[in-house]
mmCIF file of C-alpha atoms in Angstrom:
data_model
loop_
_atom_site.group_PDB
_atom_site.id
_atom_site.type_symbol
_atom_site.label_atom_id
_atom_site.label_comp_id
_atom_site.label_asym_id
_atom_site.label_seq_id
_atom_site.Cartn_x
_atom_site.Cartn_y
_atom_site.Cartn_z
ATOM 1 C CA UNK A 1 3.783 0.372 -20.399
ATOM 2 C CA UNK A 2 1.632 -0.141 -17.332
ATOM 3 C CA UNK A 3 -2.067 0.689 -17.557
ATOM 4 C CA UNK A 4 -3.034 3.955 -15.881
ATOM 5 C CA UNK A 5 -6.244 4.307 -13.897
ATOM 6 C CA UNK A 6 -7.951 7.458 -12.624
ATOM 7 C CA UNK A 7 -8.134 8.303 -8.917
ATOM 8 C CA UNK A 8 -11.742 9.029 -7.971
ATOM 9 C CA UNK A 9 -12.958 12.440 -9.091
ATOM 10 C CA UNK A 10 -9.448 13.873 -9.414
ATOM 11 C CA UNK A 11 -7.350 14.495 -12.515
ATOM 12 C CA UNK A 12 -4.693 12.111 -11.183
ATOM 13 C CA UNK A 13 -3.915 8.795 -12.884
ATOM 14 C CA UNK A 14 -1.758 6.063 -11.346
ATOM 15 C CA UNK A 15 -0.129 2.955 -12.787
ATOM 16 C CA UNK A 16 -2.029 -0.231 -12.025
ATOM 17 C CA UNK A 17 1.206 -1.626 -10.568
ATOM 18 C CA UNK A 18 3.009 0.575 -8.090
ATOM 19 C CA UNK A 19 6.138 0.312 -5.974
ATOM 20 C CA UNK A 20 5.836 0.017 -2.196
ATOM 21 C CA UNK A 21 8.864 1.600 -0.534
ATOM 22 C CA UNK A 22 8.815 0.111 2.977
ATOM 23 C CA UNK A 23 11.602 -2.272 1.993
ATOM 24 C CA UNK A 24 14.003 0.590 1.208
ATOM 25 C CA UNK A 25 13.312 1.828 4.734
ATOM 26 C CA UNK A 26 15.016 -1.343 5.999
ATOM 27 C CA UNK A 27 11.839 -3.263 6.840
ATOM 28 C CA UNK A 28 12.900 -6.448 8.688
ATOM 29 C CA UNK A 29 16.434 -6.253 7.284
ATOM 30 C CA UNK A 30 18.972 -3.561 6.515
ATOM 31 C CA UNK A 31 19.575 -2.663 2.861
ATOM 32 C CA UNK A 32 22.750 -0.803 1.964
ATOM 33 C CA UNK A 33 22.603 2.612 0.338
ATOM 34 C CA UNK A 34 23.837 1.070 -2.910
ATOM 35 C CA UNK A 35 21.296 -1.765 -2.895
ATOM 36 C CA UNK A 36 18.461 0.644 -2.100
ATOM 37 C CA UNK A 37 19.577 2.915 -4.928
ATOM 38 C CA UNK A 38 19.854 -0.034 -7.306
ATOM 39 C CA UNK A 39 16.345 -1.326 -6.649
ATOM 40 C CA UNK A 40 14.763 2.136 -6.966
ATOM 41 C CA UNK A 41 16.617 3.010 -10.173
ATOM 42 C CA UNK A 42 15.873 -0.422 -11.616
ATOM 43 C CA UNK A 43 12.180 0.083 -10.853
ATOM 44 C CA UNK A 44 12.269 3.424 -12.655
ATOM 45 C CA UNK A 45 14.141 1.976 -15.634
ATOM 46 C CA UNK A 46 11.559 -0.819 -15.932
ATOM 47 C CA UNK A 47 8.712 1.696 -16.088
ATOM 48 C CA UNK A 48 7.476 2.085 -12.517
ATOM 49 C CA UNK A 49 6.088 5.593 -11.951
ATOM 50 C CA UNK A 50 3.866 5.119 -8.886
ATOM 51 C CA UNK A 51 5.841 5.187 -5.621
ATOM 52 C CA UNK A 52 4.453 4.985 -2.094
ATOM 53 C CA UNK A 53 6.501 5.841 0.980
ATOM 54 C CA UNK A 54 5.966 7.123 4.543
ATOM 55 C CA UNK A 55 7.857 8.771 7.422
ATOM 56 C CA UNK A 56 7.305 5.545 9.383
ATOM 57 C CA UNK A 57 9.331 3.474 6.898
ATOM 58 C CA UNK A 58 12.746 3.477 8.530
ATOM 59 C CA UNK A 59 11.917 6.616 10.526
ATOM 60 C CA UNK A 60 12.528 8.803 7.488
ATOM 61 C CA UNK A 61 15.008 6.555 5.672
ATOM 62 C CA UNK A 62 12.609 5.453 2.923
ATOM 63 C CA UNK A 63 11.542 9.016 2.134
ATOM 64 C CA UNK A 64 15.154 10.129 1.926
ATOM 65 C CA UNK A 65 16.127 7.301 -0.400
ATOM 66 C CA UNK A 66 13.065 7.687 -2.619
ATOM 67 C CA UNK A 67 13.653 11.419 -2.880
ATOM 68 C CA UNK A 68 17.298 10.878 -3.826
ATOM 69 C CA UNK A 69 16.212 8.667 -6.730
ATOM 70 C CA UNK A 70 13.410 10.906 -7.982
ATOM 71 C CA UNK A 71 15.567 14.045 -7.850
ATOM 72 C CA UNK A 72 18.049 12.382 -10.179
ATOM 73 C CA UNK A 73 15.427 12.048 -12.933
ATOM 74 C CA UNK A 74 14.728 14.777 -15.445
ATOM 75 C CA UNK A 75 11.251 13.367 -16.092
ATOM 76 C CA UNK A 76 8.577 14.341 -13.589
ATOM 77 C CA UNK A 77 5.905 11.968 -14.844
ATOM 78 C CA UNK A 78 5.629 10.065 -11.570
ATOM 79 C CA UNK A 79 3.002 9.859 -8.824
ATOM 80 C CA UNK A 80 4.361 10.004 -5.297
ATOM 81 C CA UNK A 81 2.421 9.305 -2.133
ATOM 82 C CA UNK A 82 3.476 9.635 1.482
ATOM 83 C CA UNK A 83 1.701 9.763 4.811
ATOM 84 C CA UNK A 84 0.889 11.871 7.858
ATOM 85 C CA UNK A 85 -0.026 11.002 11.443
ATOM 86 C CA UNK A 86 3.454 10.385 12.814
ATOM 87 C CA UNK A 87 5.968 13.071 13.733
ATOM 88 C CA UNK A 88 9.602 11.999 13.867
ATOM 89 C CA UNK A 89 11.461 13.041 17.020
ATOM 90 C CA UNK A 90 15.148 12.635 17.955
ATOM 91 C CA UNK A 91 15.667 9.247 19.593
ATOM 92 C CA UNK A 92 19.349 9.180 20.512
ATOM 93 C CA UNK A 93 19.733 5.655 19.177
ATOM 94 C CA UNK A 94 19.519 3.727 15.897
ATOM 95 C CA UNK A 95 18.475 0.254 17.047
ATOM 96 C CA UNK A 96 15.682 -1.680 15.344
ATOM 97 C CA UNK A 97 12.208 -0.453 16.212
ATOM 98 C CA UNK A 98 8.732 -0.908 14.761
ATOM 99 C CA UNK A 99 10.145 -3.612 12.451
ATOM 100 C CA UNK A 100 12.588 -1.238 10.753
ATOM 101 C CA UNK A 101 16.356 -1.634 11.038
ATOM 102 C CA UNK A 102 16.959 2.037 10.460
ATOM 103 C CA UNK A 103 20.118 4.066 10.401
ATOM 104 C CA UNK A 104 18.028 7.143 11.150
ATOM 105 C CA UNK A 105 18.159 8.320 14.804
ATOM 106 C CA UNK A 106 14.470 9.136 15.160
ATOM 107 C CA UNK A 107 11.424 7.707 16.808
ATOM 108 C CA UNK A 108 7.723 8.369 16.266
ATOM 109 C CA UNK A 109 5.060 10.411 17.980
ATOM 110 C CA UNK A 110 1.477 10.012 16.805
ATOM 111 C CA UNK A 111 -0.159 13.305 15.939
ATOM 112 C CA UNK A 112 -3.358 13.487 13.884
ATOM 113 C CA UNK A 113 -4.142 17.102 14.752
ATOM 114 C CA UNK A 114 -4.345 19.947 12.242
ATOM 115 C CA UNK A 115 -0.941 21.292 13.255
ATOM 116 C CA UNK A 116 0.568 17.822 13.401
ATOM 117 C CA UNK A 117 -0.538 16.977 9.859
ATOM 118 C CA UNK A 118 0.746 20.270 8.473
ATOM 119 C CA UNK A 119 4.058 19.791 10.253
ATOM 120 C CA UNK A 120 4.382 16.191 9.044
ATOM 121 C CA UNK A 121 3.683 17.215 5.449
ATOM 122 C CA UNK A 122 6.327 19.946 5.539
ATOM 123 C CA UNK A 123 8.872 17.599 7.115
ATOM 124 C CA UNK A 124 8.236 14.984 4.410
ATOM 125 C CA UNK A 125 8.901 17.505 1.657
ATOM 126 C CA UNK A 126 12.225 18.320 3.274
ATOM 127 C CA UNK A 127 13.236 14.681 3.790
ATOM 128 C CA UNK A 128 12.280 13.873 0.206
ATOM 129 C CA UNK A 129 14.057 16.956 -1.094
ATOM 130 C CA UNK A 130 11.177 17.416 -3.527
ATOM 131 C CA UNK A 131 8.735 20.238 -4.166
ATOM 132 C CA UNK A 132 5.653 18.092 -4.534
ATOM 133 C CA UNK A 133 3.711 15.177 -3.118
ATOM 134 C CA UNK A 134 0.737 13.944 -5.128
ATOM 135 C CA UNK A 135 -1.244 11.794 -2.677
ATOM 136 C CA UNK A 136 -1.298 12.310 1.083
ATOM 137 C CA UNK A 137 -2.562 9.467 3.285
ATOM 138 C CA UNK A 138 -3.449 9.584 6.967
ATOM 139 C CA UNK A 139 -1.381 6.667 8.257
ATOM 140 C CA UNK A 140 -2.517 3.878 10.596
ATOM 141 C CA UNK A 141 -5.498 5.566 12.163
ATOM 142 C CA UNK A 142 -7.652 2.740 13.507
ATOM 143 C CA UNK A 143 -8.193 0.323 16.375
ATOM 144 C CA UNK A 144 -5.615 -2.191 15.142
ATOM 145 C CA UNK A 145 -2.865 0.353 15.826
ATOM 146 C CA UNK A 146 -4.378 2.354 18.659
ATOM 147 C CA UNK A 147 -6.656 -0.033 20.552
ATOM 148 C CA UNK A 148 -8.691 1.725 23.241
ATOM 149 C CA UNK A 149 -7.326 5.110 22.165
ATOM 150 C CA UNK A 150 -8.828 4.802 18.691
ATOM 151 C CA UNK A 151 -12.070 6.722 19.215
ATOM 152 C CA UNK A 152 -10.330 9.691 20.825
ATOM 153 C CA UNK A 153 -7.634 9.827 18.148
ATOM 154 C CA UNK A 154 -10.166 9.270 15.370
ATOM 155 C CA UNK A 155 -12.261 12.239 16.416
ATOM 156 C CA UNK A 156 -9.153 14.429 16.572
ATOM 157 C CA UNK A 157 -8.074 13.140 13.153
ATOM 158 C CA UNK A 158 -11.406 13.820 11.492
ATOM 159 C CA UNK A 159 -11.770 17.276 13.060
ATOM 160 C CA UNK A 160 -8.173 18.452 12.700
ATOM 161 C CA UNK A 161 -6.096 16.208 10.473
ATOM 162 C CA UNK A 162 -8.753 15.937 7.780
ATOM 163 C CA UNK A 163 -9.197 19.718 7.761
ATOM 164 C CA UNK A 164 -5.468 20.172 7.118
ATOM 165 C CA UNK A 165 -5.419 17.592 4.329
ATOM 166 C CA UNK A 166 -8.512 19.093 2.729
ATOM 167 C CA UNK A 167 -6.958 22.564 2.806
ATOM 168 C CA UNK A 168 -3.793 21.287 1.123
ATOM 169 C CA UNK A 169 -5.955 19.675 -1.560
ATOM 170 C CA UNK A 170 -8.046 22.809 -2.100
ATOM 171 C CA UNK A 171 -4.865 24.863 -2.432
ATOM 172 C CA UNK A 172 -3.625 22.476 -5.126
ATOM 173 C CA UNK A 173 -0.558 21.562 -3.068
ATOM 174 C CA UNK A 174 -1.579 17.893 -3.238
ATOM 175 C CA UNK A 175 -3.902 16.232 -5.714
ATOM 176 C CA UNK A 176 -5.597 13.555 -3.595
ATOM 177 C CA UNK A 177 -6.136 12.612 0.042
ATOM 178 C CA UNK A 178 -6.995 9.370 1.776
ATOM 179 C CA UNK A 179 -6.194 6.905 4.537
ATOM 180 C CA UNK A 180 -3.321 4.416 4.495
ATOM 181 C CA UNK A 181 -4.347 1.583 6.832
ATOM 182 C CA UNK A 182 -4.569 -2.158 7.428
ATOM 183 C CA UNK A 183 -8.287 -2.242 8.269
ATOM 184 C CA UNK A 184 -11.154 -1.392 5.947
ATOM 185 C CA UNK A 185 -13.534 -0.675 8.823
ATOM 186 C CA UNK A 186 -11.846 2.621 9.673
ATOM 187 C CA UNK A 187 -11.983 3.665 6.012
ATOM 188 C CA UNK A 188 -15.697 2.990 6.043
ATOM 189 C CA UNK A 189 -15.988 5.002 9.250
ATOM 190 C CA UNK A 190 -14.033 7.878 7.697
ATOM 191 C CA UNK A 191 -16.410 8.044 4.719
ATOM 192 C CA UNK A 192 -18.980 9.543 7.092
ATOM 193 C CA UNK A 193 -16.588 12.353 8.055
ATOM 194 C CA UNK A 194 -15.049 13.644 4.859
ATOM 195 C CA UNK A 195 -14.667 13.696 1.106
ATOM 196 C CA UNK A 196 -11.847 11.237 0.435
ATOM 197 C CA UNK A 197 -10.342 10.534 -2.985
ATOM 198 C CA UNK A 198 -8.746 7.173 -2.269
ATOM 199 C CA UNK A 199 -7.728 4.675 0.366
ATOM 200 C CA UNK A 200 -4.517 2.691 0.541
ATOM 201 C CA UNK A 201 -5.730 -0.569 2.052
ATOM 202 C CA UNK A 202 -3.069 -3.108 2.989
ATOM 203 C CA UNK A 203 -3.924 -6.795 3.023
ATOM 204 C CA UNK A 204 -7.697 -6.568 3.377
ATOM 205 C CA UNK A 205 -8.832 -7.285 -0.164
ATOM 206 C CA UNK A 206 -6.651 -10.044 -1.513
ATOM 207 C CA UNK A 207 -6.732 -13.523 -2.963
ATOM 208 C CA UNK A 208 -6.917 -14.716 0.627
ATOM 209 C CA UNK A 209 -9.604 -12.473 2.112
ATOM 210 C CA UNK A 210 -12.523 -10.518 0.679
ATOM 211 C CA UNK A 211 -14.661 -9.400 3.630
ATOM 212 C CA UNK A 212 -14.406 -5.818 2.358
ATOM 213 C CA UNK A 213 -16.846 -6.774 -0.407
ATOM 214 C CA UNK A 214 -19.813 -6.798 1.966
ATOM 215 C CA UNK A 215 -20.195 -3.072 2.647
ATOM 216 C CA UNK A 216 -16.976 -1.113 2.247
ATOM 217 C CA UNK A 217 -16.244 -1.624 -1.447
ATOM 218 C CA UNK A 218 -19.875 -0.944 -2.496
ATOM 219 C CA UNK A 219 -19.722 2.357 -0.581
ATOM 220 C CA UNK A 220 -16.508 3.247 -2.395
ATOM 221 C CA UNK A 221 -18.240 2.588 -5.718
ATOM 222 C CA UNK A 222 -21.135 4.823 -4.730
ATOM 223 C CA UNK A 223 -18.785 7.643 -3.683
ATOM 224 C CA UNK A 224 -16.346 7.111 -6.598
ATOM 225 C CA UNK A 225 -13.569 6.656 -4.069
ATOM 226 C CA UNK A 226 -10.613 4.673 -5.415
ATOM 227 C CA UNK A 227 -8.690 1.920 -3.638
ATOM 228 C CA UNK A 228 -4.983 1.174 -3.875
ATOM 229 C CA UNK A 229 -4.126 -2.280 -2.557
ATOM 230 C CA UNK A 230 -0.994 -2.587 -0.468
ATOM 231 C CA UNK A 231 0.242 -5.909 0.849
ATOM 232 C CA UNK A 232 -1.239 -8.007 -1.989
ATOM 233 C CA UNK A 233 0.794 -10.961 -0.702
ATOM 234 C CA UNK A 234 -0.698 -10.663 2.824
ATOM 235 C CA UNK A 235 2.755 -10.045 4.331
ATOM 236 C CA UNK A 236 4.372 -12.893 2.438
ATOM 237 C CA UNK A 237 2.338 -16.088 2.362
ATOM 238 C CA UNK A 238 0.836 -15.358 -1.067
ATOM 239 C CA UNK A 239 4.344 -14.808 -2.448
ATOM 240 C CA UNK A 240 6.166 -17.699 -0.797
ATOM 241 C CA UNK A 241 3.289 -20.145 -0.542
ATOM 242 C CA UNK A 242 3.342 -22.801 2.146
ATOM 243 C CA UNK A 243 5.933 -25.123 0.640
ATOM 244 C CA UNK A 244 9.670 -24.850 1.110
ATOM 245 C CA UNK A 245 9.466 -22.115 3.743
ATOM 246 C CA UNK A 246 10.028 -22.890 7.379
ATOM 247 C CA UNK A 247 7.484 -20.348 8.623
ATOM 248 C CA UNK A 248 5.124 -18.602 6.184
ATOM 249 C CA UNK A 249 4.015 -15.140 7.289
ATOM 250 C CA UNK A 250 0.529 -13.636 7.243
ATOM 251 C CA UNK A 251 -0.402 -10.158 8.483
ATOM 252 C CA UNK A 252 3.108 -9.440 9.823
ATOM 253 C CA UNK A 253 3.240 -12.617 11.946
ATOM 254 C CA UNK A 254 3.663 -16.387 11.505
ATOM 255 C CA UNK A 255 0.585 -17.720 9.718
ATOM 256 C CA UNK A 256 -1.994 -19.704 11.653
ATOM 257 C CA UNK A 257 -2.819 -23.309 10.821
ATOM 258 C CA UNK A 258 -6.136 -22.185 9.299
ATOM 259 C CA UNK A 259 -4.474 -19.658 6.990
ATOM 260 C CA UNK A 260 -1.825 -22.177 5.934
ATOM 261 C CA UNK A 261 -4.516 -24.741 5.122
ATOM 262 C CA UNK A 262 -6.483 -22.235 3.029
ATOM 263 C CA UNK A 263 -3.400 -21.134 1.094
ATOM 264 C CA UNK A 264 -2.532 -24.800 0.518
ATOM 265 C CA UNK A 265 -5.925 -25.235 -1.152
ATOM 266 C CA UNK A 266 -5.260 -22.167 -3.311
ATOM 267 C CA UNK A 267 -1.864 -23.620 -4.264
ATOM 268 C CA UNK A 268 -3.551 -26.837 -5.394
ATOM 269 C CA UNK A 269 -5.736 -24.874 -7.846
ATOM 270 C CA UNK A 270 -2.665 -22.961 -9.010
ATOM 271 C CA UNK A 271 -0.934 -26.280 -9.697
ATOM 272 C CA UNK A 272 -3.911 -27.554 -11.692
ATOM 273 C CA UNK A 273 -3.821 -24.541 -14.024
ATOM 274 C CA UNK A 274 -0.056 -23.948 -13.933
ATOM 275 C CA UNK A 275 -0.540 -20.488 -12.432
ATOM 276 C CA UNK A 276 2.125 -18.994 -10.122
ATOM 277 C CA UNK A 277 0.545 -18.136 -6.773
ATOM 278 C CA UNK A 278 2.050 -14.612 -6.594
ATOM 279 C CA UNK A 279 0.791 -13.868 -10.127
ATOM 280 C CA UNK A 280 -2.761 -14.653 -9.047
ATOM 281 C CA UNK A 281 -2.279 -12.577 -5.901
ATOM 282 C CA UNK A 282 -1.126 -9.518 -7.857
ATOM 283 C CA UNK A 283 -3.831 -9.705 -10.510
ATOM 284 C CA UNK A 284 -6.918 -10.614 -8.490
ATOM 285 C CA UNK A 285 -7.661 -7.282 -6.736
ATOM 286 C CA UNK A 286 -7.591 -5.208 -9.923
ATOM 287 C CA UNK A 287 -10.720 -6.889 -11.263
ATOM 288 C CA UNK A 288 -12.802 -4.823 -8.832
ATOM 289 C CA UNK A 289 -13.920 -1.518 -10.424
ATOM 290 C CA UNK A 290 -12.948 0.559 -7.370
ATOM 291 C CA UNK A 291 -9.377 -0.724 -7.288
ATOM 292 C CA UNK A 292 -6.911 1.258 -9.366
ATOM 293 C CA UNK A 293 -3.520 -0.123 -8.321
ATOM 294 C CA UNK A 294 -1.651 -2.795 -6.391
ATOM 295 C CA UNK A 295 1.655 -1.907 -4.752
ATOM 296 C CA UNK A 296 3.788 -4.841 -3.628
ATOM 297 C CA UNK A 297 7.001 -4.235 -1.757
ATOM 298 C CA UNK A 298 10.130 -5.133 -3.713
ATOM 299 C CA UNK A 299 13.428 -5.238 -1.866
ATOM 300 C CA UNK A 300 15.897 -6.420 -4.497
ATOM 301 C CA UNK A 301 16.751 -5.132 -7.965
ATOM 302 C CA UNK A 302 16.587 -8.627 -9.479
ATOM 303 C CA UNK A 303 12.971 -8.924 -8.309
ATOM 304 C CA UNK A 304 11.752 -5.984 -10.398
ATOM 305 C CA UNK A 305 11.503 -7.888 -13.680
ATOM 306 C CA UNK A 306 10.088 -10.997 -12.025
ATOM 307 C CA UNK A 307 7.366 -8.868 -10.407
ATOM 308 C CA UNK A 308 6.471 -7.393 -13.792
ATOM 309 C CA UNK A 309 6.416 -10.885 -15.308
ATOM 310 C CA UNK A 310 4.048 -12.126 -12.598
ATOM 311 C CA UNK A 311 1.834 -9.086 -13.055
ATOM 312 C CA UNK A 312 1.638 -9.745 -16.814
ATOM 313 C CA UNK A 313 1.302 -13.536 -16.539
ATOM 314 C CA UNK A 314 -1.518 -14.965 -18.646
ATOM 315 C CA UNK A 315 -4.061 -16.549 -16.298
ATOM 316 C CA UNK A 316 -7.007 -18.463 -17.802
ATOM 317 C CA UNK A 317 -10.502 -17.427 -16.752
ATOM 318 C CA UNK A 318 -11.115 -21.075 -15.883
ATOM 319 C CA UNK A 319 -8.672 -20.700 -12.990
ATOM 320 C CA UNK A 320 -10.756 -17.962 -11.407
ATOM 321 C CA UNK A 321 -13.974 -19.898 -11.961
ATOM 322 C CA UNK A 322 -12.429 -22.925 -10.229
ATOM 323 C CA UNK A 323 -11.377 -20.718 -7.325
ATOM 324 C CA UNK A 324 -14.959 -19.549 -6.892
ATOM 325 C CA UNK A 325 -16.404 -23.039 -7.297
ATOM 326 C CA UNK A 326 -14.143 -24.295 -4.511
ATOM 327 C CA UNK A 327 -15.112 -21.423 -2.207
ATOM 328 C CA UNK A 328 -11.633 -19.882 -2.270
ATOM 329 C CA UNK A 329 -12.799 -16.633 -3.870
ATOM 330 C CA UNK A 330 -16.114 -15.027 -2.998
ATOM 331 C CA UNK A 331 -18.925 -15.527 -5.517
ATOM 332 C CA UNK A 332 -19.529 -11.776 -5.386
ATOM 333 C CA UNK A 333 -15.908 -10.890 -6.197
ATOM 334 C CA UNK A 334 -15.260 -9.677 -9.746
ATOM 335 C CA UNK A 335 -12.709 -11.936 -11.410
ATOM 336 C CA UNK A 336 -10.024 -10.884 -13.906
ATOM 337 C CA UNK A 337 -10.742 -11.186 -17.604
ATOM 338 C CA UNK A 338 -8.374 -12.881 -20.014
ATOM 339 C CA UNK A 339 -5.582 -10.573 -21.126
ATOM 340 C CA UNK A 340 -6.046 -9.328 -24.684
#
């Protein structure tokens, strides 16, 4: 059984290891209906009960596939999150776009308004074929996605989109609201504009980078706002390492020389203590008191058990101390305790 941790001030508890569903939306490569079904059912059978999806993942494909799996289960003891901020519109084609090789003939239109968020939520329920969503995230608001348009869209999102999400929460239709983003700065900005339960932060508090420790994570502790860590492998390099791969990826692109050199130093410490790199990557974030879950993406059924094994791998405290002594983990970062 996976440990359950409480989301902020809500009554909701999530597994400390969740399942990221971008891969079943055909991220980077197409997955057949059977293979997608196999990986989702295998995850369920192995005890996963925390699933995160989004309209963006395959332009609706991930939501449809996740809903198909969850509807087949008689148990309802799962936590499901999806996202708002993109409306799907008919595209007239099914070619690859936004990194997804989708069979769904839709494209995206950003809409963070009150009406847009309500519409997106209702559409997600229909694509999922389910009568409930537990956590609703505002997806990819921020300057990384929107550049010069960020401030205008952010103001609209905080005035309109947040109001819609808050109403859904007050009505009991959803249990928690937050942002699902790749930059902690916009989460910190949003804390000044609303009462958020949690943030899904991809890639910004990992074994490789901990800048969020300086101001964002302390503010989350003060507000009792929980963090779910997506992208614990930083888009791949903390899963593959730097050896035996022709081009390691970091942050959705080929890794820079500096990143490769830093990960190589981490690998050397892993070798010294016989610790698998991806095991350290999965376990590190959860030592912080604000972090309740990590949700790696898993695209193959035979990777489910190996992911669980990495998550449960015994890692000596001495490994983490060595990482800090060599400047590879911040001195102010909480480090995992030995497993009992």
